Short mmCIF file of C-alpha atoms and ligand atoms in Angstrom, two decimals:
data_model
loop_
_atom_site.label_atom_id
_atom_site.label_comp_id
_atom_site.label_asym_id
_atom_site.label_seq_id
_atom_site.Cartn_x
_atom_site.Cartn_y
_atom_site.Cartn_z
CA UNK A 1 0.00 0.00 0.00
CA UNK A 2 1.66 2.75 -1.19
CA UNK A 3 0.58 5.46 1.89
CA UNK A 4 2.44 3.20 4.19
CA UNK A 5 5.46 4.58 3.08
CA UNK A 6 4.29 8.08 3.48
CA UNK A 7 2.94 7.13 7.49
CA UNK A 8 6.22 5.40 8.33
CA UNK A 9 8.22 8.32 7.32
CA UNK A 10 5.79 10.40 9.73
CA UNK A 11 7.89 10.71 13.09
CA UNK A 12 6.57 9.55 15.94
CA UNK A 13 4.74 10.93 18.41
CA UNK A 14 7.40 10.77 21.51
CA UNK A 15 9.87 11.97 19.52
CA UNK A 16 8.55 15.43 18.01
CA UNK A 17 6.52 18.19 18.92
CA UNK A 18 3.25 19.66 18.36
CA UNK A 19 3.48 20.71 14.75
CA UNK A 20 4.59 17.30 13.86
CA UNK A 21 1.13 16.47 14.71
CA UNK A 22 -0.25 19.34 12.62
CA UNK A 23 1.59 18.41 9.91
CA UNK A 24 0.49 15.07 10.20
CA UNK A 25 -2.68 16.09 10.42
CA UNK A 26 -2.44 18.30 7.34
CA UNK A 27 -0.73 14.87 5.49
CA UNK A 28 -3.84 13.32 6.39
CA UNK A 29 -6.25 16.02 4.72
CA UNK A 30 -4.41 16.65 1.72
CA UNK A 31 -4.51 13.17 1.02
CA UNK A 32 -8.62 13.13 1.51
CA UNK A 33 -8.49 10.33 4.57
CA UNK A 34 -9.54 13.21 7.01
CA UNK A 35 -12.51 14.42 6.28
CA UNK A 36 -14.39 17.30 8.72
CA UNK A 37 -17.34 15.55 8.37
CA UNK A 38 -21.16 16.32 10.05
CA UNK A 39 -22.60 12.99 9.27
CA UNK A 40 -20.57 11.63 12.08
CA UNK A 41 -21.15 13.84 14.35
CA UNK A 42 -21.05 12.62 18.31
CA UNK A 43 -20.23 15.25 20.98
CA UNK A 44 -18.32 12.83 22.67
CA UNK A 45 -15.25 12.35 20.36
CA UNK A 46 -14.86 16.36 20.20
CA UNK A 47 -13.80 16.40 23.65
CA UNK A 48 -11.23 13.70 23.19
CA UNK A 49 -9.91 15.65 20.00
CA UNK A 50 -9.85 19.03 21.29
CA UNK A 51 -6.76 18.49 23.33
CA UNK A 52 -4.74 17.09 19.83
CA UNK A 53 -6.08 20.07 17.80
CA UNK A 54 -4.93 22.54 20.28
CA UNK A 55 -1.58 20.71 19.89
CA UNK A 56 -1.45 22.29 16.77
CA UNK A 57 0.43 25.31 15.99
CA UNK A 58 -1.73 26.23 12.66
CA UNK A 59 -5.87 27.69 12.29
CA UNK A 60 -7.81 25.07 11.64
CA UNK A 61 -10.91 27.13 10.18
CA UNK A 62 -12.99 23.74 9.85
CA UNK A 63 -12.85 22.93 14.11
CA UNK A 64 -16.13 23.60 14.89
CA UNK A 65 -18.34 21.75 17.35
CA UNK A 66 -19.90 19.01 15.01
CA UNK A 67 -16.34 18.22 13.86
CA UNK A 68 -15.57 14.96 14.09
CA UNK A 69 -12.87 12.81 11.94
CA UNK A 70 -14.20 10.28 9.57
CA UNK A 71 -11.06 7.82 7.67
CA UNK A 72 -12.76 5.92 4.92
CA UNK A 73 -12.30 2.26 5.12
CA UNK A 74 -13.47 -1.04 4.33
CA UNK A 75 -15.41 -2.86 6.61
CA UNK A 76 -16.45 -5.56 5.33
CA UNK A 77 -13.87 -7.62 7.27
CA UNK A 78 -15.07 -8.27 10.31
CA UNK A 79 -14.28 -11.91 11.42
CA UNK A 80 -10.87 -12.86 13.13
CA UNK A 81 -7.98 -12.28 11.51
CA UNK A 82 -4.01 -13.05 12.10
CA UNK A 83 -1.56 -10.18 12.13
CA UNK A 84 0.31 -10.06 9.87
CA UNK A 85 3.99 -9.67 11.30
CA UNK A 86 4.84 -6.14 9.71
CA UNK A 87 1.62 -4.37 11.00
CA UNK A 88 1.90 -6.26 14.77
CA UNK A 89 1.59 -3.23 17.12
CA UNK A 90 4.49 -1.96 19.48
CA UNK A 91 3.84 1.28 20.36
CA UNK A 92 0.42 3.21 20.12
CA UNK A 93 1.69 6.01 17.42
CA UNK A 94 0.19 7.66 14.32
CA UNK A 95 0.48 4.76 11.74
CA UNK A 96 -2.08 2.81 14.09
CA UNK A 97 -4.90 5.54 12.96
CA UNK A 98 -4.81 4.01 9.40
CA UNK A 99 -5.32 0.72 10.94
CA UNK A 100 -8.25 -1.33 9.71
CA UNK A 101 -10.57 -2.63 12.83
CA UNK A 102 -9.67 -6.13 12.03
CA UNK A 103 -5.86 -5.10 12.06
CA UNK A 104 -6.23 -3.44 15.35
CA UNK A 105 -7.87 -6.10 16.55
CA UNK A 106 -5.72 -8.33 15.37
CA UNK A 107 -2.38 -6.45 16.10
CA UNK A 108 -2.70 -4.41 19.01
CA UNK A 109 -2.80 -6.10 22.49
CA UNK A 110 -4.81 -4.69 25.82
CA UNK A 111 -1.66 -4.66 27.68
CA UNK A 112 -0.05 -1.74 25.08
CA UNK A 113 -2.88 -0.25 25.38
CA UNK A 114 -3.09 0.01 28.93
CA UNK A 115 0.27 1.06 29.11
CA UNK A 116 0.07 4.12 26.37
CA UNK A 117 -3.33 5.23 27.23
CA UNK A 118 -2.19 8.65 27.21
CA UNK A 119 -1.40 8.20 23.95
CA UNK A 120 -4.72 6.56 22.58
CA UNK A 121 -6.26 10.13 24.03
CA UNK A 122 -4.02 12.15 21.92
CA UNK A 123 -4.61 10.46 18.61
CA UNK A 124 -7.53 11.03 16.53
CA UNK A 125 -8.90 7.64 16.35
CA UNK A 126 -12.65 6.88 15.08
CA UNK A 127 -14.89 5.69 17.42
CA UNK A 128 -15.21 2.28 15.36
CA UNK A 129 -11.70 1.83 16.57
CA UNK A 130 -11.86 3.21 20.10
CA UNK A 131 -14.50 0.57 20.35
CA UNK A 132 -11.91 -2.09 19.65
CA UNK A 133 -9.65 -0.77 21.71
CA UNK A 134 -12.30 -1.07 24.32
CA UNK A 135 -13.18 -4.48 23.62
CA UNK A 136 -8.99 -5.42 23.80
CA UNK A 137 -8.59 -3.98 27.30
CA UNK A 138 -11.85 -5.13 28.51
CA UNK A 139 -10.74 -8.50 27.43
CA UNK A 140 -7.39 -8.07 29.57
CA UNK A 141 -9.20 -7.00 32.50
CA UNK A 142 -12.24 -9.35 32.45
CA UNK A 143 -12.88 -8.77 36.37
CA UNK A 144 -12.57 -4.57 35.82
CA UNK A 145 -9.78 -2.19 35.06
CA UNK A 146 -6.93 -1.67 37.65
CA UNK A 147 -6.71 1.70 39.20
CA UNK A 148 -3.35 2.05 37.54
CA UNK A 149 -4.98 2.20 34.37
CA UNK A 150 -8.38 4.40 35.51
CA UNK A 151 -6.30 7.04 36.50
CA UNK A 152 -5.01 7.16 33.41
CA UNK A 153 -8.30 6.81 31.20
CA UNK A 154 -8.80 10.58 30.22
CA UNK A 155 -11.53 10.97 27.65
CA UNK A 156 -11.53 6.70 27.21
CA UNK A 157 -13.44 7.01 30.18
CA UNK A 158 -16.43 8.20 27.76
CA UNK A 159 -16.35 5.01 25.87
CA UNK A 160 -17.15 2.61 28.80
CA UNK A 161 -20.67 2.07 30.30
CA UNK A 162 -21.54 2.26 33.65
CA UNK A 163 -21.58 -1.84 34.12
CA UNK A 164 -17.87 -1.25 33.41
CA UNK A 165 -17.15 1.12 36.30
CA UNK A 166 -19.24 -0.78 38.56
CA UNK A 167 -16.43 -3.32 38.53
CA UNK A 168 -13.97 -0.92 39.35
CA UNK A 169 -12.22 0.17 42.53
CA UNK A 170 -11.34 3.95 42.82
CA UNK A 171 -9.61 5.51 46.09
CA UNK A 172 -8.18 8.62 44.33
CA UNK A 173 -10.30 12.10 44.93
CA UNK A 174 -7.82 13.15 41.50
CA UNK A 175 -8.70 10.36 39.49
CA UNK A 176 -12.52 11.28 40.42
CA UNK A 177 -11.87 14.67 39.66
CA UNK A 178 -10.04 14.32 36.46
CA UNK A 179 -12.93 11.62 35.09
CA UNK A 180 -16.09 14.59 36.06
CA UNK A 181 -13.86 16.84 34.14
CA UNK A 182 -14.06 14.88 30.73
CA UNK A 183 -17.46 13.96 31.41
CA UNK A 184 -18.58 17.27 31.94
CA UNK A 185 -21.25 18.18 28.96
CA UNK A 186 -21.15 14.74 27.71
CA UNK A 187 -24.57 13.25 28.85
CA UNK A 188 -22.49 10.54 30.65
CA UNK A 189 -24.89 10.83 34.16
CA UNK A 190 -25.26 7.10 34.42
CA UNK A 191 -21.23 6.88 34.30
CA UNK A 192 -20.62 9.77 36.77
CA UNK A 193 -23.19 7.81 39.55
CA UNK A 194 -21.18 4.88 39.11
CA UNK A 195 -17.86 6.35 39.55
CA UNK A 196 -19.41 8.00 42.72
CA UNK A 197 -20.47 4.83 44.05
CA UNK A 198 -17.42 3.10 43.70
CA UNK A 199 -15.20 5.48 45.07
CA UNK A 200 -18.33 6.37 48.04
CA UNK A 201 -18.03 2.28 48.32
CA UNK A 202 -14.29 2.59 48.81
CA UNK A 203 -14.79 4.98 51.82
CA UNK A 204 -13.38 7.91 49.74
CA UNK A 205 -14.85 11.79 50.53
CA UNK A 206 -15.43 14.26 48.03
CA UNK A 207 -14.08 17.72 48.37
CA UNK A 208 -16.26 21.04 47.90
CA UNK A 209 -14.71 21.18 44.43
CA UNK A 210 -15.56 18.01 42.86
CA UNK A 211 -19.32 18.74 44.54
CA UNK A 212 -19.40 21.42 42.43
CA UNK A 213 -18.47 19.59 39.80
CA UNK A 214 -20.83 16.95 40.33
CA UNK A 215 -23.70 19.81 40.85
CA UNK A 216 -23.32 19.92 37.06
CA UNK A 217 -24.81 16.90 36.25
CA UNK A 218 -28.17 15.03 36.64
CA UNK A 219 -27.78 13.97 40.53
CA UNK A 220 -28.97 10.37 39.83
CA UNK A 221 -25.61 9.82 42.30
CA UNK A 222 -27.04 11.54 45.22
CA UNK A 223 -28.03 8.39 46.98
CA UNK A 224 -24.44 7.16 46.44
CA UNK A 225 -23.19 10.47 48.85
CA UNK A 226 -22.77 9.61 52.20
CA UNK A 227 -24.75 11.78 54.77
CA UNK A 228 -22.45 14.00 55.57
CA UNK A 229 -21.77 14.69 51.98
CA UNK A 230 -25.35 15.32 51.18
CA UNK A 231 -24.94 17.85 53.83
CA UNK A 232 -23.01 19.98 52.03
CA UNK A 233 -24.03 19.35 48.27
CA UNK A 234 -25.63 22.99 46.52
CA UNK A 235 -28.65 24.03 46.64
CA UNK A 236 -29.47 23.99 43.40
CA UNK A 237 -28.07 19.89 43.37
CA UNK A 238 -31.91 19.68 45.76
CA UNK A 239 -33.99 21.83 42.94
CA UNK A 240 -32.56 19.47 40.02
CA UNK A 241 -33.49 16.06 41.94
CA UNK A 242 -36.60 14.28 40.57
CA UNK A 243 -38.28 11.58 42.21
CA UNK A 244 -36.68 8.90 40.99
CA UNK A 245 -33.08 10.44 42.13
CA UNK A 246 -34.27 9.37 45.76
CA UNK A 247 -35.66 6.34 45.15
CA UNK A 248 -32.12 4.25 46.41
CA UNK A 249 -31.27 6.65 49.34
CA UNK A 250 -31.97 5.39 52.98
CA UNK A 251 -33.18 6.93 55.83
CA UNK A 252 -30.66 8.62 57.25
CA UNK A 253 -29.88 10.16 53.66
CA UNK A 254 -33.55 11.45 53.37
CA UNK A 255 -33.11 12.75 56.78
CA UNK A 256 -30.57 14.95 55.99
CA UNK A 257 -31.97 15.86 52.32
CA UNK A 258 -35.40 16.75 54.22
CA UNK A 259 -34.74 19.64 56.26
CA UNK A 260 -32.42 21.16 53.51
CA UNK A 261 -34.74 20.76 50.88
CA UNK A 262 -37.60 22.20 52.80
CA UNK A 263 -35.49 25.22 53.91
CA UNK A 264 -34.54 25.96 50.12
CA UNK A 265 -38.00 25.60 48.52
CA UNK A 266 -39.71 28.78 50.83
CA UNK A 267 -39.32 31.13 48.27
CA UNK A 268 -42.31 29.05 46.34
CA UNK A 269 -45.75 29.19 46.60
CA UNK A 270 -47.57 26.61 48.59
CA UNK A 271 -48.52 23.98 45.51
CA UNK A 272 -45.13 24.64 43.94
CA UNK A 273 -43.87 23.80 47.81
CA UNK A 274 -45.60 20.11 47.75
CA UNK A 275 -45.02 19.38 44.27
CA UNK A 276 -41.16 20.57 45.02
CA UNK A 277 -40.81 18.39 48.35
CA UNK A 278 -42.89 15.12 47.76
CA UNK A 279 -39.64 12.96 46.58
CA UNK A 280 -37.95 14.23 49.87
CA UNK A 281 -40.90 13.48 52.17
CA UNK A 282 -39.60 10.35 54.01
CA UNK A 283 -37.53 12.86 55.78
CA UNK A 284 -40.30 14.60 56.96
CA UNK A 285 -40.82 14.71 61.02
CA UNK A 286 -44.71 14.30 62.50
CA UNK A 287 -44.40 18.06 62.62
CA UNK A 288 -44.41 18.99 58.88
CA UNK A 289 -46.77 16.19 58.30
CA UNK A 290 -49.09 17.85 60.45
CA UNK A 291 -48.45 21.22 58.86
CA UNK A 292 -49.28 19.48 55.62
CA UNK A 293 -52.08 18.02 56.61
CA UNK A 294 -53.83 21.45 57.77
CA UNK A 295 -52.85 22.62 54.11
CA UNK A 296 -54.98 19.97 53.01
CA UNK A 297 -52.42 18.95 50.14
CA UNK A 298 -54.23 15.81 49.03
CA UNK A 299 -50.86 13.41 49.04
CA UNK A 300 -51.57 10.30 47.20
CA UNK A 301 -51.04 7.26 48.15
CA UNK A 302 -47.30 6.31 46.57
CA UNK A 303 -46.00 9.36 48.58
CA UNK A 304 -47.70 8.43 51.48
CA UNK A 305 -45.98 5.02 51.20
CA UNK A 306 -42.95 6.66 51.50
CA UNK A 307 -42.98 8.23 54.73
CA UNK A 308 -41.33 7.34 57.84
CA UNK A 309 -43.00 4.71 59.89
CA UNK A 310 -42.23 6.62 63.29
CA UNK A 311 -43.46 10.00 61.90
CA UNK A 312 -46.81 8.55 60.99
CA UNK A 313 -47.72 7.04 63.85
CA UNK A 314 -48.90 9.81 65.90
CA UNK A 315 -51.00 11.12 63.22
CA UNK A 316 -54.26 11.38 64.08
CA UNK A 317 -57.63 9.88 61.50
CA UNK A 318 -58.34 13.17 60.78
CA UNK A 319 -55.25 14.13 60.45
CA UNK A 320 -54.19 11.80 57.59
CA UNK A 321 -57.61 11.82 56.71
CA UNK A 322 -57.09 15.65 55.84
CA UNK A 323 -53.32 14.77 54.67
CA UNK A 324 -54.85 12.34 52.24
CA UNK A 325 -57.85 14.13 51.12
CA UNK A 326 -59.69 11.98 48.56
CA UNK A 327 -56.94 9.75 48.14
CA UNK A 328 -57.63 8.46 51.66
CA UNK A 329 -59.71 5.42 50.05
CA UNK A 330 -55.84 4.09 49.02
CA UNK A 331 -55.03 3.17 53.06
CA UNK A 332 -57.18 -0.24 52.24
CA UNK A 333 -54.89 -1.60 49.43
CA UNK A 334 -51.97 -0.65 51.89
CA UNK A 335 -53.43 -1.95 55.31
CA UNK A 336 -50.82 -5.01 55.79
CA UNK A 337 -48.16 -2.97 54.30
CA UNK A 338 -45.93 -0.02 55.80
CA UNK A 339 -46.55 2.22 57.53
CA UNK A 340 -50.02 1.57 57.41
CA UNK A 341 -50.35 -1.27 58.46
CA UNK A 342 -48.55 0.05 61.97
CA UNK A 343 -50.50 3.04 61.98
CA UNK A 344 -53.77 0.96 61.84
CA UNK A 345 -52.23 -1.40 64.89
CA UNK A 346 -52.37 2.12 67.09
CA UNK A 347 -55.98 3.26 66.35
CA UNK A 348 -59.24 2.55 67.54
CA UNK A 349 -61.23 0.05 65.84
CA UNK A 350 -64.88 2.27 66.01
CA UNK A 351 -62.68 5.29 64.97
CA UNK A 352 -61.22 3.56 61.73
CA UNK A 353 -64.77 1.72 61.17
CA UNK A 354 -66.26 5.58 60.68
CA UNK A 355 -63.51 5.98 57.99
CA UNK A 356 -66.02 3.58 56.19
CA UNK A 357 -63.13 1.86 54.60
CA UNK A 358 -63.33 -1.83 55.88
CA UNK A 359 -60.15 -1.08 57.64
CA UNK A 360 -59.26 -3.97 60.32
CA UNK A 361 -56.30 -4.32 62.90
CA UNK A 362 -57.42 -1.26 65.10
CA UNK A 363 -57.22 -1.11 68.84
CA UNK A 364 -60.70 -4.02 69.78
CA UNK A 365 -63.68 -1.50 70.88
CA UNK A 366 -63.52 -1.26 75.02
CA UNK A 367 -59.53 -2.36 75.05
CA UNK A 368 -56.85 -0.21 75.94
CA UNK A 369 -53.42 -1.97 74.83
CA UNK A 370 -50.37 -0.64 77.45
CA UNK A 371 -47.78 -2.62 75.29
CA UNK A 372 -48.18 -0.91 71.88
CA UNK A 373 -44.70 -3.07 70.73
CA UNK A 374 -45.56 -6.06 72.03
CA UNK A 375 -49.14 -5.96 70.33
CA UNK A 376 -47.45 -5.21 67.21
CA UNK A 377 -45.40 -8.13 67.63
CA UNK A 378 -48.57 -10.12 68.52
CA UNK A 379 -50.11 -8.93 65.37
CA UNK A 380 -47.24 -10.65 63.40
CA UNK A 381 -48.07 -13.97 65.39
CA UNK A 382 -51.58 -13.78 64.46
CA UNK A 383 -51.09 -13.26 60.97
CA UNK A 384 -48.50 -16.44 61.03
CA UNK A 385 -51.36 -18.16 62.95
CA UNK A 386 -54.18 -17.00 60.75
CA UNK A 387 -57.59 -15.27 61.52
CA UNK A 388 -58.33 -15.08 64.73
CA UNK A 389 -58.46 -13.89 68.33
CA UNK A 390 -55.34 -13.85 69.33
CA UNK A 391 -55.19 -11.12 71.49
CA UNK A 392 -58.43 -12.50 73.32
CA UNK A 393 -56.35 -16.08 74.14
CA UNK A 394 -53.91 -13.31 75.92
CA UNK A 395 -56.25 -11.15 78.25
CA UNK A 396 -53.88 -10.28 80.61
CA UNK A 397 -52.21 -7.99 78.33
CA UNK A 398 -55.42 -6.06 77.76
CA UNK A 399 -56.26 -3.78 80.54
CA UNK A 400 -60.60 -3.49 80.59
CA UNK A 401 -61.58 -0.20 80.56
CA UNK A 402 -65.03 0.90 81.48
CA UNK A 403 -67.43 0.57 78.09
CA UNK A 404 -68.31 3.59 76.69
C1 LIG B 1 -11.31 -4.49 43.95
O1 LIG B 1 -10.95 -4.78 45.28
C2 LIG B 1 -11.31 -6.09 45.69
C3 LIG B 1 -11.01 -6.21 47.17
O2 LIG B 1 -9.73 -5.74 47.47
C4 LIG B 1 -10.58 -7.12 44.84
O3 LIG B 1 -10.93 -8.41 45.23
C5 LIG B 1 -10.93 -6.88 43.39
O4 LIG B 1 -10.21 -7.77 42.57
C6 LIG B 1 -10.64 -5.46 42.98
N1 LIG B 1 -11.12 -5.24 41.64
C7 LIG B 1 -10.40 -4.63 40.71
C8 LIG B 1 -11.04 -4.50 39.37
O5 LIG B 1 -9.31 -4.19 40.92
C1 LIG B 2 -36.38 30.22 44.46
O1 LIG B 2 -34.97 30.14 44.64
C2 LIG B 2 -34.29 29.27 43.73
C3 LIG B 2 -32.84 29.18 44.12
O2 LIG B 2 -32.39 30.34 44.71
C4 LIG B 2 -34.50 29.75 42.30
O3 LIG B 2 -33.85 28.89 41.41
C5 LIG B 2 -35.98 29.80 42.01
O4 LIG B 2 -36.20 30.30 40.72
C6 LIG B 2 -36.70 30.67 43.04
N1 LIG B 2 -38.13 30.57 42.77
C7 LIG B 2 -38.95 31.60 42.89
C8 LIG B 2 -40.38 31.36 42.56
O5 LIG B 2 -38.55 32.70 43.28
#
């Protein structure tokens, strides 16, 4: 091929500066591989470029924001294929852009690879090749990447998926930081949470500036941040969440999310309020329940579900019957689940037979229980032993009280 003679002649990439690169760059234009084409357009690949254009030390009129590099090949080859011994890889360097897939794939090992991923960022591959170069390291490291080579991913990280990072191990705030700084702008929110959740896993802290960072993209990693973190995440991080950002956290997350997001949503009116601080409600003490509940807000039944056991209990009927509003009707589908089915255990059965919902498991009419814990625990024997009167069998636990 006679343009291997003109790429071998090209110097190589340790061994001259930047406007080797331009020039090689210009080589590859004039010769019509490199096209600045649209049809290819990804975001994604821009970033990785960027840094190898700016190399450059002459205008490049055409580097625009839909630039991308496309290198006409053939592709029909796509099944195995031995290297042939002149084209077997040694160092990752300029001729390996003209590579073929199957030639890469062939030729170039995961182990170069991992070793010169610097280089692999600096070179404008096409993504049909950075996805074989994916596939080669992610054959070397079938259990996960080392941390050797994550701290040295760059803008590869944007080729992996977020099942990748999950097998990874990360204890470096810098390697963090450098991998939100690629991703930044790149729609890659599904990678960030994972990177957060291994290095949260690891017992690593974030600083105040990769919070920042992270307040940049879609905070489906909140639930990853420890408390303490989520104590000091922006405000703005608790305006962006939507309900499904809080579906994973636990309660002592929500209980620190709670109070902040209810102190930065009182510049909004009182609908905008609820709508604003449903997903953080099982955070929310008996207090603001109550408060919500004279507002009449109408909570259905799924947010309802998602509040605290203990700061249900000492609602009052009419005060979740005002909390629910018509949406009350919802407590029978829920009565043997939580925390309804507790909340039913502590009220009297006449009072929840005027609710007119065919609730059962209330307080027996003329009974006042001392033990409230131990009848709940009772109330899990009788549903192991089936319908019936338990509590009756055990009347020394009841205290009679005068009927009314
Ligand atoms: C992560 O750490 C665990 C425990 O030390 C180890 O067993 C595992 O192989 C590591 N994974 C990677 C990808 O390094
Ligand atoms: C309330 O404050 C937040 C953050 O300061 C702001 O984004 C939002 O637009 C404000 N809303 C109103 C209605 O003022």
């Amino acid at each position: 091929m006679q343009i291997m003679g003109l790429q071998t002649a090209q110097p190589s990439l340790e061994s001259c500066g930047a406007s080797a690169h331009g020039s090689f760059l210009l080589l590859l234009l004039s010769l019509g591989w490199l096209l600045p084409s649209r049809a290819q357009a990804e975001d994604s690949r821009l970033g990785a470029m960027t840094p190898w254009l700016q190399g450059t030390s002459w205008d490049l009129s055409w580097q625009r924001p839909e630039l991308t590099v496309f290198l006409s090949r053939d592709r029909r080859d796509t099944e195995k294929k031995v290297c042939p011994p002149e084209r077997k890889a040694h160092a990752v360097d300029e001729n390996l852009v003209l590579y073929e897939e199957w030639e890469l794939e062939a030729c170039v090992d995961g182990a170069l690879l991992a070793a010169q991923m610097d280089l692999v960022n600096m070179l404008p591959f096409t993504y049909q090749q950075l996805g074989v170069f994916k596939r080669k390291l992610d054959e070397f490291y079938p259990q996960g990447y080392p941390e050797s080579l994550i701290q040295h991913l760059g803008y590869f990280f944007l080729e992996l998926t977020p099942a990748d990072i999950h097998k990874w191990n990360v204890t470096s705030l810098e390697t963090v930081k450098a991998l939100l700084q690629v991703s930044k702008g790149q729609k890659r929110d599904g990678q960030v949470a994972a990177l957060i959740a291994r290095y949260a896993a690891g017992g690593g802290q974030l600083d105040k500036a990769a919070l920042d960072t992270l307040a940049t993209f879609s905070p489906t990693y909140l639930c990853f941040l420890s408390p303490e973190q989520l104590g000091t995440v922006q405000p703005s991080v608790l305006w962006a969440v939507r309900p499904q950002h809080l579906e994973a956290c636990r309660p002592p997350q929500m209980h620190v999310l709670y109070p902040r997001a209810h102190a930065a949503f009182q510049n909004v009116s009182r609908s905008e309020y609820f709508a604003k601080i449903k997903p953080y409600l099982g955070g929310a003490p008996t207090e603001d329940l109550r408060a919500l509940s004279r507002q009449k807000v109408n909570m259905d039944m799924a947010t309802f579900k998602t509040l605290q056991t203990e700061a249900v209990l000492p609602l009052t009927i009419a005060e979740v019957q005002n909390l629910l509003g018509p949406n009350l009707v919802g407590l029978k589908a829920e009565e043997e689940n939580s925390p309804v089915r507790e909340w039913i255990l502590r009220q009297r059965q006449d009072d929840l037979d005027s609710l007119g919902l065919g609730l059962h498991g209330g307080i027996p009419n003329g009974y006042l229980v001392m033990d409230l814990s131990f009848r709940e625990a009772l109330s899990g024997a009788a549903r192991l032993l089936g319908p019936g009167p338990v509590l009756t069998a055990i009347p020394t636990l009841l205290l009679t009280l005068t009927p009314k």
